[in-house]
Coordinates of C-alpha atoms in Angstrom, one line a residue:
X20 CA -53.6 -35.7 44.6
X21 CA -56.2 -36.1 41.9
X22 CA -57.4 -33.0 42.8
X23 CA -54.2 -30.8 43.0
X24 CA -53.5 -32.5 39.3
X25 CA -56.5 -31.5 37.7
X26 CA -56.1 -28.0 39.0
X27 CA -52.6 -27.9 37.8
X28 CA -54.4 -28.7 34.4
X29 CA -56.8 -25.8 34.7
X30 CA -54.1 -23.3 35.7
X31 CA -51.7 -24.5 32.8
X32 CA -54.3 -24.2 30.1
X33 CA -55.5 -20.9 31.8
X34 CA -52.0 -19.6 31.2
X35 CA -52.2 -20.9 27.4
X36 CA -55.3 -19.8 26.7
X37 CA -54.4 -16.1 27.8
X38 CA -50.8 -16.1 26.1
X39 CA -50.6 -12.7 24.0
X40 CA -49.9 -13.3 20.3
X41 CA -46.7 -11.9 18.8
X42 CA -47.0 -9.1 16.4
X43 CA -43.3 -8.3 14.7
X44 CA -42.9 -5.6 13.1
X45 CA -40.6 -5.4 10.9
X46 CA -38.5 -1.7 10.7
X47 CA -37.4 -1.4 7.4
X48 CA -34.4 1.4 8.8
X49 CA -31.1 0.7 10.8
X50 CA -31.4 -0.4 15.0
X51 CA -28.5 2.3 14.8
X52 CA -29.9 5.4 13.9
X53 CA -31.2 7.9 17.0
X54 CA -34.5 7.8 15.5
X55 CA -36.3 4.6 16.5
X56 CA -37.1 5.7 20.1
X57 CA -40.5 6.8 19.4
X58 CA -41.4 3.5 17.5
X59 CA -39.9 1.6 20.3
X60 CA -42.0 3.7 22.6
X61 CA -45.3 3.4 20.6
X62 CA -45.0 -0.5 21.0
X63 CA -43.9 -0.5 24.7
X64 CA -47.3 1.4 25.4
X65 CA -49.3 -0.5 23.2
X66 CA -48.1 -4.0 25.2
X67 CA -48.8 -2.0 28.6
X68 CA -52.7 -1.5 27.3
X69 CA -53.4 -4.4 26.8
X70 CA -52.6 -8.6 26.7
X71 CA -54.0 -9.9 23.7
X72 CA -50.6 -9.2 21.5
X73 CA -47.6 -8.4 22.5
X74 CA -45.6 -6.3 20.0
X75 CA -42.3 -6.8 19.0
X76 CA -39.9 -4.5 16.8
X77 CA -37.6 -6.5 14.2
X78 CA -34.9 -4.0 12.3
X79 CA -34.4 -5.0 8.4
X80 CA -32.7 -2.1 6.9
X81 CA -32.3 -1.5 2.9
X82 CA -33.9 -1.9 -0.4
X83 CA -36.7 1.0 0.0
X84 CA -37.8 -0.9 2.9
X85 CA -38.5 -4.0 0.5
X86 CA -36.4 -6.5 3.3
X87 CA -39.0 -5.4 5.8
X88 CA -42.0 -5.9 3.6
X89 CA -40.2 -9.2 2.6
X90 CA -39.7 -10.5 5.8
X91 CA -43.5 -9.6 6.7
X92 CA -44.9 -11.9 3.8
X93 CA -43.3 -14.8 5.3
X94 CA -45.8 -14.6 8.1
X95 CA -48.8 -12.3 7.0
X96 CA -50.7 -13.6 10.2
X97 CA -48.6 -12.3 12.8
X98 CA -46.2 -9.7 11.1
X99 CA -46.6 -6.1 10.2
X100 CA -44.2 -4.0 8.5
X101 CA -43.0 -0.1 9.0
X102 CA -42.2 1.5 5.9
X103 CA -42.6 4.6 3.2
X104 CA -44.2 4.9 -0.2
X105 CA -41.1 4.9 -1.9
X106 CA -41.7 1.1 -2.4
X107 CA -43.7 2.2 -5.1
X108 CA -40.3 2.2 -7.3
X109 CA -39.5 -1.4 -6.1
X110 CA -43.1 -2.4 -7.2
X111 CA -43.0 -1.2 -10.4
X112 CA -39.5 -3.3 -10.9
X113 CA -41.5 -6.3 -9.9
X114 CA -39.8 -6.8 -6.6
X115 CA -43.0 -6.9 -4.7
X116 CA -46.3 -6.5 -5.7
X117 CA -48.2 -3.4 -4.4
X118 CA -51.4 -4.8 -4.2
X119 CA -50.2 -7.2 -1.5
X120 CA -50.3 -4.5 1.5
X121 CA -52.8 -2.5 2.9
X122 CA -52.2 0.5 6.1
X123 CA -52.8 -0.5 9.2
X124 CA -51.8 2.9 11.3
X125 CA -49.7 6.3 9.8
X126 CA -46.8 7.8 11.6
X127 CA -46.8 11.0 9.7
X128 CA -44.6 13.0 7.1
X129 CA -40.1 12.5 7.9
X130 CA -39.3 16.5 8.2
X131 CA -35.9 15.6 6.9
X132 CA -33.7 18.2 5.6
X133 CA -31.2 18.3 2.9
X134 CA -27.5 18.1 4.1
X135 CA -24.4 18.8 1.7
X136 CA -20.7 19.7 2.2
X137 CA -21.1 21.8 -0.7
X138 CA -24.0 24.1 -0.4
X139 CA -24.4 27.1 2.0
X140 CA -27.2 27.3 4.7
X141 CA -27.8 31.2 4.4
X142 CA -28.6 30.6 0.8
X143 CA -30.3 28.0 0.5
X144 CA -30.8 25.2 -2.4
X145 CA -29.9 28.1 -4.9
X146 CA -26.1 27.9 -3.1
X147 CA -26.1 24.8 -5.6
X148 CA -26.3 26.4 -8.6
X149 CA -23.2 26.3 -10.8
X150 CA -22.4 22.7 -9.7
X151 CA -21.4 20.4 -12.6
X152 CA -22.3 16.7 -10.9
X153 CA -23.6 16.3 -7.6
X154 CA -23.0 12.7 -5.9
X155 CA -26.3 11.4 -3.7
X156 CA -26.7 9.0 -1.4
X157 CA -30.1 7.3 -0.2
X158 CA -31.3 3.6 0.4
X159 CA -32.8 3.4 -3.3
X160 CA -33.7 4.3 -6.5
X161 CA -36.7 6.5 -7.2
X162 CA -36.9 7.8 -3.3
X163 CA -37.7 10.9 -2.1
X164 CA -33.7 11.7 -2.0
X165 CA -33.0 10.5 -5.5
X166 CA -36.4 12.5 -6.8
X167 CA -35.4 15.6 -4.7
X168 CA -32.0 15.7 -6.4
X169 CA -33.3 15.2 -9.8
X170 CA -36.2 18.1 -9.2
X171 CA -33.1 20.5 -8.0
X172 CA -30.7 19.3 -10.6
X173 CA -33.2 20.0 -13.4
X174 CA -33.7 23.4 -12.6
X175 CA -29.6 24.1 -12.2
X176 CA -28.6 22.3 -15.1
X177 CA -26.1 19.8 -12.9
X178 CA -25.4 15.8 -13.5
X179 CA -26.6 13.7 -10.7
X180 CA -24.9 10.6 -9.7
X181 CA -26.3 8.2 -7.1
X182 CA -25.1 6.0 -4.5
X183 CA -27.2 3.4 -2.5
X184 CA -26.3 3.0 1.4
X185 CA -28.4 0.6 3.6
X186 CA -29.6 3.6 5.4
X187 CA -29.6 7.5 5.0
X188 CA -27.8 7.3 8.2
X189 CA -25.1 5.5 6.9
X190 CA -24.9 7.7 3.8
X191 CA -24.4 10.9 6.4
X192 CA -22.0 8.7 8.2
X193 CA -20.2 8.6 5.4
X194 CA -20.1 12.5 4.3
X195 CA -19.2 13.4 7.6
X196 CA -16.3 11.3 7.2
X197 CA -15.0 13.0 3.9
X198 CA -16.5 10.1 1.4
X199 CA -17.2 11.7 -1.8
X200 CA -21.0 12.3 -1.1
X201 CA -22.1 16.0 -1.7
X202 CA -26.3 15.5 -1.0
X203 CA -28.8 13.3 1.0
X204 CA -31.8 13.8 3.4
X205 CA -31.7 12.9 6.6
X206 CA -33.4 13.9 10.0
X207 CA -32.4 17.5 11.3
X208 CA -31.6 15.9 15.3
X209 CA -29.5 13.8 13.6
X210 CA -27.2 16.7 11.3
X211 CA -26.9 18.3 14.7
X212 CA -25.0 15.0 15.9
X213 CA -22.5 15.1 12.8
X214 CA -22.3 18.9 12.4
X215 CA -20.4 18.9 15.5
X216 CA -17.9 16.5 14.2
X217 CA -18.2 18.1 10.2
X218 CA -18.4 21.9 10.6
X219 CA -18.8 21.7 6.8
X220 CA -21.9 20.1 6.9
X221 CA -24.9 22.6 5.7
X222 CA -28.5 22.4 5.5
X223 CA -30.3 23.7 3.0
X224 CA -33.8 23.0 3.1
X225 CA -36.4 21.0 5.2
X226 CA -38.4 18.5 3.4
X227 CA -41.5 18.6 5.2
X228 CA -44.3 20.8 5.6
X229 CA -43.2 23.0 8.3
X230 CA -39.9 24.2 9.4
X231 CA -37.9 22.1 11.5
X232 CA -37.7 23.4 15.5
X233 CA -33.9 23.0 15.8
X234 CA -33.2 24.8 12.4
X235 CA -36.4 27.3 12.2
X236 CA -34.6 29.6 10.2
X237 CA -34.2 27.2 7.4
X238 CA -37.0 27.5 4.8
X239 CA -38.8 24.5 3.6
X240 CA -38.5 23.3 0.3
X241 CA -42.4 24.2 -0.3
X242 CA -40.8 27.9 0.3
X243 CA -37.8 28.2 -1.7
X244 CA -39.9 26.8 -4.4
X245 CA -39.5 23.0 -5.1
X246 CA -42.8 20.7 -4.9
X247 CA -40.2 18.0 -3.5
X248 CA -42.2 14.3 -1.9
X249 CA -42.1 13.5 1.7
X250 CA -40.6 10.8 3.2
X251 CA -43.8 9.6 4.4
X252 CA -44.0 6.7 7.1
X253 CA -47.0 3.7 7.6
X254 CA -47.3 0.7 9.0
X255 CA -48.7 -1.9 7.1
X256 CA -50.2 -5.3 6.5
X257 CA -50.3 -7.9 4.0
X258 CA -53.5 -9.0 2.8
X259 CA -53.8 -11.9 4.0
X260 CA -54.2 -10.6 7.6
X261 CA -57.9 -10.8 8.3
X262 CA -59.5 -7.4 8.1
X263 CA -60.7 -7.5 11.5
X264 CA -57.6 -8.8 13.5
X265 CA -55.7 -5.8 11.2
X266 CA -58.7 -3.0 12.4
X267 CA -58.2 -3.8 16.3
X268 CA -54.5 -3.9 15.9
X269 CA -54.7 -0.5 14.3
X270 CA -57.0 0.9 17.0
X271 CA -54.5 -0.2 19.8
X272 CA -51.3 1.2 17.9
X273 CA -53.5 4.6 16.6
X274 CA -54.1 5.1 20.2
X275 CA -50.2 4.0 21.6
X276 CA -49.4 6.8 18.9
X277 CA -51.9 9.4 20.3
X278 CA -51.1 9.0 23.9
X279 CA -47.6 9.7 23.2
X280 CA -48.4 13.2 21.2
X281 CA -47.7 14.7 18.4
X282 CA -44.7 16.4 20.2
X283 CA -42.9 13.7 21.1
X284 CA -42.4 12.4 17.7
X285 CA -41.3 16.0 16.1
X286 CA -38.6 16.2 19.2
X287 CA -37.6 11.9 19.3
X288 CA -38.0 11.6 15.2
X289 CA -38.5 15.1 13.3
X290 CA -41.9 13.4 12.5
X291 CA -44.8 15.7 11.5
X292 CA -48.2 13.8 12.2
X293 CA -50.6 13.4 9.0
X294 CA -51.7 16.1 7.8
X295 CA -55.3 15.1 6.3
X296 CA -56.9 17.0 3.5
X297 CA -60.1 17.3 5.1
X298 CA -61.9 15.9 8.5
X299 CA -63.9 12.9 6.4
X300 CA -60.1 11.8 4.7
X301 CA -59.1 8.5 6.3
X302 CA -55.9 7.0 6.9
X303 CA -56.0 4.7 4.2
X304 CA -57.1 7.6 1.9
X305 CA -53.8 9.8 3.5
X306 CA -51.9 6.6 2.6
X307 CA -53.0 6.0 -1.3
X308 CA -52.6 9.8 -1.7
X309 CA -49.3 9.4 -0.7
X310 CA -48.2 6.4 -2.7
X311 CA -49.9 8.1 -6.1
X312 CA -47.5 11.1 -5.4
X313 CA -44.3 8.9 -5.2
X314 CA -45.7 7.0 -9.2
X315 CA -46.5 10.4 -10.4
X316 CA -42.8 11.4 -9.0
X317 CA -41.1 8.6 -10.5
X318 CA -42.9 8.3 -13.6
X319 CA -41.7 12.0 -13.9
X320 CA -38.4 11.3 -13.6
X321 CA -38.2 7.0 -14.9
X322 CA -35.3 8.3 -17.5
X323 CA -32.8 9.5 -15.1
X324 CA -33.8 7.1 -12.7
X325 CA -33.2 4.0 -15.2
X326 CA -30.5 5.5 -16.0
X327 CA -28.9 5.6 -12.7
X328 CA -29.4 1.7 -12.0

């Protein structure tokens, strides 16, 4: 009996002792949106390679993915936090402090396009000259959506007005159903959802690098001449995660990320992997490039972006 006690003992603190420690990551976008699969996927694989941690996926939508990061400080330890550059805007508001986060593995550049009920496809961003306002919606001030419109807008000579939604998704939920919304940017597999539903929906440019495989006759912005920012997406980590425990997490998600192929997440998420400057660039380098483009954006445009707050 003694025996079959002590064992019982061994067994139980066996069990403890190999208990995988929770990593949430928090998803600063909407549970909602067709999009998530491939960051769903990413930490199914990584819990199938190995049982040190088991990863979890927690959805905090809004604020330039500020909630998420949010939510991740209240447990630096065990929480990491999916989000883009456009923070940079909430940062300089003092709503977080940049300083605080460091990347732990990149997802790539968004190839979102830019969807209006006003424009035409066949011509392009040009198709907006002439407008007198223009009414935006995106998830924050200073994004790659308010930017974009500002960039276009100055060129034209149009007003821009902007809305904030909880999610781009949202904000196309909304034009498709007639609210007064005339420009956003949202993922190309998603427009082809709603254009179904909205025959006036148009694109009129992809936001990305390369052209988008659904829509391949639609230039880029890069092509119809607009340096416009990416919605660029990382997953990071508060500092006060050791740097070790934040490396070998990296390593198991960079390798979730690679197994799954760059294909899969330009066909699940219109998601163009990082595309580094050169082969001795690392990912932390790809990610402070990025964030310096999104201050150099906004302190471009700070006046019409106060302006809209």
């Amino acid at each position: 009996m003694i025996r079959s006690f002590v064992c019982s003992l061994l067994i139980a603190g066996t069990t403890l002792a190999q208990a995988a420690e929770t990593i949430a990551i928090q998803f600063g976008a909407s549970p909602s949106q067709p999009n998530t699969a491939p960051y769903l996927k990413t930490i199914e694989l990584a819990n199938k390679m190995q049982n040190k941690y088991d990863f979890v996926l927690e959805f905090k939508p809004g604020a330039n993915g500020v909630l998420a990061l949010k939510s991740m400080d209240t447990n630096p330890q065990n929480k990491l936090a999916t989000v883009a550059p456009a923070f940079v805007e909430n940062a300089k508001s003092g709503m977080i402090n940049e300083s605080d986060y460091v990347p732990v593995v990149t997802q790539g550049d968004a190839c979102w396009a830019i969807i209006t009920n006003i424009g035409e496809t066949a011509k392009g961003i040009a198709s907006l000259a002439g407008q007198k306002e223009i009414t935006v919606g995106g998830t924050g001030f200073g994004n790659a959506a308010h930017i974009t419109s500002l960039m276009i807008a100055e060129k034209y000579g149009f007003k821009v007005r902007y809305i904030v939604y909880k999610s781009n998704f949202d904000a196309l939920v909304n034009m498709a159903g007639g609210q007064p919304i005339n420009f956003l940017l949202e993922r190309p597999s998603n427009f082809k959802i709603f254009k179904e539903k909205n025959p006036n929906l148009q694109i009129l440019g992809i936001n990305c690098d390369k052209r988008s495989p659904l829509y391949p006759n639609v230039k880029t912005t890069k092509e119809q001449g607009f340096s416009t920012p990416t919605i660029f997406f990382a997953t990071v980590a508060n500092v006060k995660m050791p740097a070790e425990k934040r490396k070998e997490i990296a390593a198991i998600l960079e390798q979730a990320q690679e197994r799954l192929g760059a294909q899969y997440f330009m066909e699940s998420a219109d998601m163009s992997p990082p595309q580094f400057a050169s082969p001795k660039q690392t990912a932390d380098d790809f990610f402070a490039n990025k964030v310096l483009q999104m201050k150099v954006y906004t302190h471009r445009y700070e006046k019409q972006i106060n302006e809209a707050k």
